[in-house]
PDB file of C-alpha atoms in Angstrom:
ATOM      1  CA  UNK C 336     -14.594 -23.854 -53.116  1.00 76.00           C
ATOM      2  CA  UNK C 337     -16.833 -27.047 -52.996  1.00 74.00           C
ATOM      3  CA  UNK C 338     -15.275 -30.391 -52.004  1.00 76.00           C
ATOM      4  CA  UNK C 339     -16.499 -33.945 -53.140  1.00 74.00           C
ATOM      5  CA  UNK C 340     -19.504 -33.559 -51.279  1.00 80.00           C
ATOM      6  CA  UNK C 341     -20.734 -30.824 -52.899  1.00 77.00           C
ATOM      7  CA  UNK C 342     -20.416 -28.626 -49.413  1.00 83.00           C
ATOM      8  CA  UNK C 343     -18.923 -25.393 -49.509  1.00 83.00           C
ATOM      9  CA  UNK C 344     -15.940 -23.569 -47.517  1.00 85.00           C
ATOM     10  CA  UNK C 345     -16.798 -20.520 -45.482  1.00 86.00           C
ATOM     11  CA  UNK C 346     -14.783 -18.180 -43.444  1.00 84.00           C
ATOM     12  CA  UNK C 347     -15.787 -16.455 -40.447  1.00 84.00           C
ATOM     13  CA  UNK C 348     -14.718 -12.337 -40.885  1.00 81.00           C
ATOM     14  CA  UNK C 349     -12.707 -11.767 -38.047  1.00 81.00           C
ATOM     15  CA  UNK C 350     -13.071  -9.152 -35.378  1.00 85.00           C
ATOM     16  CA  UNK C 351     -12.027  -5.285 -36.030  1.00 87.00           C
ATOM     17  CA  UNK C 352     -12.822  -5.960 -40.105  1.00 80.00           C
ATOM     18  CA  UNK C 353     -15.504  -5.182 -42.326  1.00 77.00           C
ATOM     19  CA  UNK C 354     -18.687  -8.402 -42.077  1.00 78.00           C
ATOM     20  CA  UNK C 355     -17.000  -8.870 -38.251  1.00 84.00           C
ATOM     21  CA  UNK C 356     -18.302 -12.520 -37.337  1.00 84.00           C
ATOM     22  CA  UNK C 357     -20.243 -12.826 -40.465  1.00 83.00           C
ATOM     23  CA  UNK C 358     -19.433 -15.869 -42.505  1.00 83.00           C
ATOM     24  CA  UNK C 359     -18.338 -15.728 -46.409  1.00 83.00           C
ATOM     25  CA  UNK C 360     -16.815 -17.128 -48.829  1.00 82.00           C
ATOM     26  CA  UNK C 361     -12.591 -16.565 -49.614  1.00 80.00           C
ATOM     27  CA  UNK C 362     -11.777 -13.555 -51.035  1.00 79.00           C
ATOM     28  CA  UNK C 363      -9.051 -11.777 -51.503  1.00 79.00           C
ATOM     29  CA  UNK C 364      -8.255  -7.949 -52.026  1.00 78.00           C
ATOM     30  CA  UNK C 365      -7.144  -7.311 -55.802  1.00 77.00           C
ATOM     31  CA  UNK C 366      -3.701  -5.587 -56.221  1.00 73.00           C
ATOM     32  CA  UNK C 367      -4.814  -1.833 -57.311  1.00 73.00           C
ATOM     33  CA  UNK C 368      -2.513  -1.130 -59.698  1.00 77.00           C
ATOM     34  CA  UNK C 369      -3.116  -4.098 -61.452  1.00 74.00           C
ATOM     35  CA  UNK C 370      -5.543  -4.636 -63.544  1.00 75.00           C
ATOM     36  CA  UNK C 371      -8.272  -6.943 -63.954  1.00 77.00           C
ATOM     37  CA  UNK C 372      -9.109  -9.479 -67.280  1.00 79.00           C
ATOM     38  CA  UNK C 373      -9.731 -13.641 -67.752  1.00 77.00           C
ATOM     39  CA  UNK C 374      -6.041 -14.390 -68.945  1.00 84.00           C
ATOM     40  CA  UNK C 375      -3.640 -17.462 -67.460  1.00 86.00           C
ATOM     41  CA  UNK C 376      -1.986 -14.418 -65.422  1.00 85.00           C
ATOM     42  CA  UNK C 377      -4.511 -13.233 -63.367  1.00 85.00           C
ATOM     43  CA  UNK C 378      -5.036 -16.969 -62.837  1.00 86.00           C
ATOM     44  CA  UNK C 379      -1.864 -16.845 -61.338  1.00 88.00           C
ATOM     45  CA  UNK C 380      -2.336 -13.405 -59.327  1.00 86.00           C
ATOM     46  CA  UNK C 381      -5.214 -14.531 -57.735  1.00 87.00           C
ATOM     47  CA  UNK C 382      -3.573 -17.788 -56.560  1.00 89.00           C
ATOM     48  CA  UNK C 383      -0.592 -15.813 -55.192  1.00 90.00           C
ATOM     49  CA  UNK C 384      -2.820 -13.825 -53.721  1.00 85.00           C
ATOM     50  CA  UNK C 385      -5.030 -16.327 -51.796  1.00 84.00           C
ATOM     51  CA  UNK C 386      -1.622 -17.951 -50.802  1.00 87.00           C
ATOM     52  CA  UNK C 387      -0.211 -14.777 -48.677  1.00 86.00           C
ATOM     53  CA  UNK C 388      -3.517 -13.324 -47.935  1.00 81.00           C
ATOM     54  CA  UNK C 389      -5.427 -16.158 -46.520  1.00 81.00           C
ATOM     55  CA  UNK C 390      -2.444 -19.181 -46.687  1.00 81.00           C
ATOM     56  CA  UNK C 391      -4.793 -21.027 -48.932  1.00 83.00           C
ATOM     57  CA  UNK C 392      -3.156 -22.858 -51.825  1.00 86.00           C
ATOM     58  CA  UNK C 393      -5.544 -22.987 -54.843  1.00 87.00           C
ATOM     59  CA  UNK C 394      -5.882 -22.913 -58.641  1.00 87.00           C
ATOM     60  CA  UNK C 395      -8.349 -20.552 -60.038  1.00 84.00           C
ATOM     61  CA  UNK C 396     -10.192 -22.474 -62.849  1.00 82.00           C
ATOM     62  CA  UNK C 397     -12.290 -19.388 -64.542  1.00 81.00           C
ATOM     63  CA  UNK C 398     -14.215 -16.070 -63.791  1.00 79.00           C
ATOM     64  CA  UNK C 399     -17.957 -17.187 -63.795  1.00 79.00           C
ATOM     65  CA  UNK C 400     -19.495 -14.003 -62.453  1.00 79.00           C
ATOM     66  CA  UNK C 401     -19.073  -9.908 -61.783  1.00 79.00           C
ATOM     67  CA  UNK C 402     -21.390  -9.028 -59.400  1.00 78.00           C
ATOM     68  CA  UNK C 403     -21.159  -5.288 -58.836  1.00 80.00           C
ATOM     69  CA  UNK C 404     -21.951  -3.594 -55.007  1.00 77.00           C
ATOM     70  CA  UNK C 405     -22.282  -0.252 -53.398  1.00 80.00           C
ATOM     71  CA  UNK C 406     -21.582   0.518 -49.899  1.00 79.00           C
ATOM     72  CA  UNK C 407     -22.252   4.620 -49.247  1.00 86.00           C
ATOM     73  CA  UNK C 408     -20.075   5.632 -51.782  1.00 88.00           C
ATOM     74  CA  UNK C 409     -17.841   2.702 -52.929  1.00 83.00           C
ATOM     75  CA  UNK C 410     -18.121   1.438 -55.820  1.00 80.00           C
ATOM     76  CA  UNK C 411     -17.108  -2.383 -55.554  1.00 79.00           C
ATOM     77  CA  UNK C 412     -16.875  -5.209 -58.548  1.00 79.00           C
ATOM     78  CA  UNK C 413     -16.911  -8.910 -56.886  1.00 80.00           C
ATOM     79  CA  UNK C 414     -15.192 -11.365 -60.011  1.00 81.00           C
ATOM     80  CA  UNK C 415     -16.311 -14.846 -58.912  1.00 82.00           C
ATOM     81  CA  UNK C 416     -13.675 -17.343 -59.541  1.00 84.00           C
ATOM     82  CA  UNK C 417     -13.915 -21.218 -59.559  1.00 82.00           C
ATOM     83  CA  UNK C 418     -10.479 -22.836 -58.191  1.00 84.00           C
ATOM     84  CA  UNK C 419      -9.741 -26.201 -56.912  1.00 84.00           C
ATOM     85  CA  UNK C 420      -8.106 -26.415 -53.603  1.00 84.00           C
ATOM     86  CA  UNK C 421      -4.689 -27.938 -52.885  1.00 83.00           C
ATOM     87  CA  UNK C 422      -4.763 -27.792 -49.156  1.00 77.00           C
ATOM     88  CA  UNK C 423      -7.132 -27.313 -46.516  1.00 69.00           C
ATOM     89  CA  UNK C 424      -7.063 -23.969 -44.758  1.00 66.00           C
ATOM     90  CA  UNK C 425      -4.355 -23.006 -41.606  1.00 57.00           C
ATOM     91  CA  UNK C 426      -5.550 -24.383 -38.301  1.00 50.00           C
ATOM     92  CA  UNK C 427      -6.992 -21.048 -36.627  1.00 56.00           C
ATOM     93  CA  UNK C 428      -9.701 -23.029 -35.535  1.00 53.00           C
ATOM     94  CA  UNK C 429     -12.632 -24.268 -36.034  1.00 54.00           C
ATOM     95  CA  UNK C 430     -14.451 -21.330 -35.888  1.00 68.00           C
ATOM     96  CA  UNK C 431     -13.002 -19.546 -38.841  1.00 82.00           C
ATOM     97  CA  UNK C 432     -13.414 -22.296 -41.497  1.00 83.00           C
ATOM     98  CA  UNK C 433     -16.344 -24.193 -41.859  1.00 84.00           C
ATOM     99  CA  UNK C 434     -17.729 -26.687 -44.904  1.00 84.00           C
ATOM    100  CA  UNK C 435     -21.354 -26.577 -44.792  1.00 83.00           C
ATOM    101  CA  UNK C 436     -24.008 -27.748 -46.979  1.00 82.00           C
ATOM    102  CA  UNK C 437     -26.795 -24.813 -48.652  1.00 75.00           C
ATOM    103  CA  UNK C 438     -29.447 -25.721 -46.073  1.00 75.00           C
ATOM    104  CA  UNK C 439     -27.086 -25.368 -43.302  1.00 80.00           C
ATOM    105  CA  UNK C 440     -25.899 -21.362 -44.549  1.00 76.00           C
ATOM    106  CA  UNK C 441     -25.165 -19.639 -41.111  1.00 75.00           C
ATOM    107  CA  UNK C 442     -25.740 -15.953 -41.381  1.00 68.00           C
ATOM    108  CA  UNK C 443     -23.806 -14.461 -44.631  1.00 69.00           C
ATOM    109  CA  UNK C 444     -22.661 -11.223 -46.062  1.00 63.00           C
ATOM    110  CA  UNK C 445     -24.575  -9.238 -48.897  1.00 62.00           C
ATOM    111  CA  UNK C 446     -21.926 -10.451 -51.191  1.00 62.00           C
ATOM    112  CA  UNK C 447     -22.483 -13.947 -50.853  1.00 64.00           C
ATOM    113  CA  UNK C 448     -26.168 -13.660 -50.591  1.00 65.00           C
ATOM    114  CA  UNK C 449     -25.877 -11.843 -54.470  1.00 62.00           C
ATOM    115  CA  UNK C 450     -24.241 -14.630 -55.902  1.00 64.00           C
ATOM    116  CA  UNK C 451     -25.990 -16.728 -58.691  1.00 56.00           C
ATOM    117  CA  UNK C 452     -25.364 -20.217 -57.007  1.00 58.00           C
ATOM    118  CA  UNK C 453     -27.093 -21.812 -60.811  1.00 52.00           C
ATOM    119  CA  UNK C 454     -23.942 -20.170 -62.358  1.00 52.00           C
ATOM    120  CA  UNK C 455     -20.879 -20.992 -59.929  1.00 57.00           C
ATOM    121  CA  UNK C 456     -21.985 -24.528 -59.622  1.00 55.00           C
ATOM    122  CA  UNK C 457     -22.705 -25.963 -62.687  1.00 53.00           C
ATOM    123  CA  UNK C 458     -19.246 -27.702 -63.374  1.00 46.00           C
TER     124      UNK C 458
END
């Protein structure tokens, strides 16, 4: 999620989790018996799911990218979604949400590091 000034919204991993301390991007866990296709309801999922998963309220706009990942022997599929935020996060702190510019990236997981910043940003 970018705002107005073109920063964008990270969130610190927190402790006991995969990435611990690592800053990312939102994401949410996909439901596993559902499954996944561009189509007005998994629009709708994925805004359900931000809300109860990270109390973000947010409308997805469009997939723009699948980035695919293997860690030992997962197989994992990353569908990058544009979505316009509604309200700023929950107030854990400062420390767990952060806006920063692209020349201020603290340190960052392998899936945000994989993402092709030409194609998530050109709207």
């Amino acid at each position: 999620m970018r705002d107005a000034r073109g920063r964008i919204l990270l969130r610190r991993n927190p402790p006991g989790k995969w990435w611990e301390d690592l800053w990312d991007l939102q994401w949410v866990q996909w439901p596993a018996d559902q499954s996944w296709k561009q189509s007005p309801r998994t629009l709708k999922v994925i805004r359900q799911e931000f809300q109860q998963q990270l109390d973000l309220d947010c409308q997805p706009l469009e997939a723009r990218q699948l980035i695919r990942h293997a860690v030992t022997r997962y197989k994992i599929q990353y569908h990058c979604v544009t979505a316009k935020l509604h309200n700023l996060p929950g107030t854990e702190g400062v420390d767990v949400w952060r806006w920063v510019r692209f020349d201020q990236l603290p340190p960052t997981t392998t899936r945000f590091r994989r993402i092709r910043w030409d194609a998530m940003l050109d709207s």
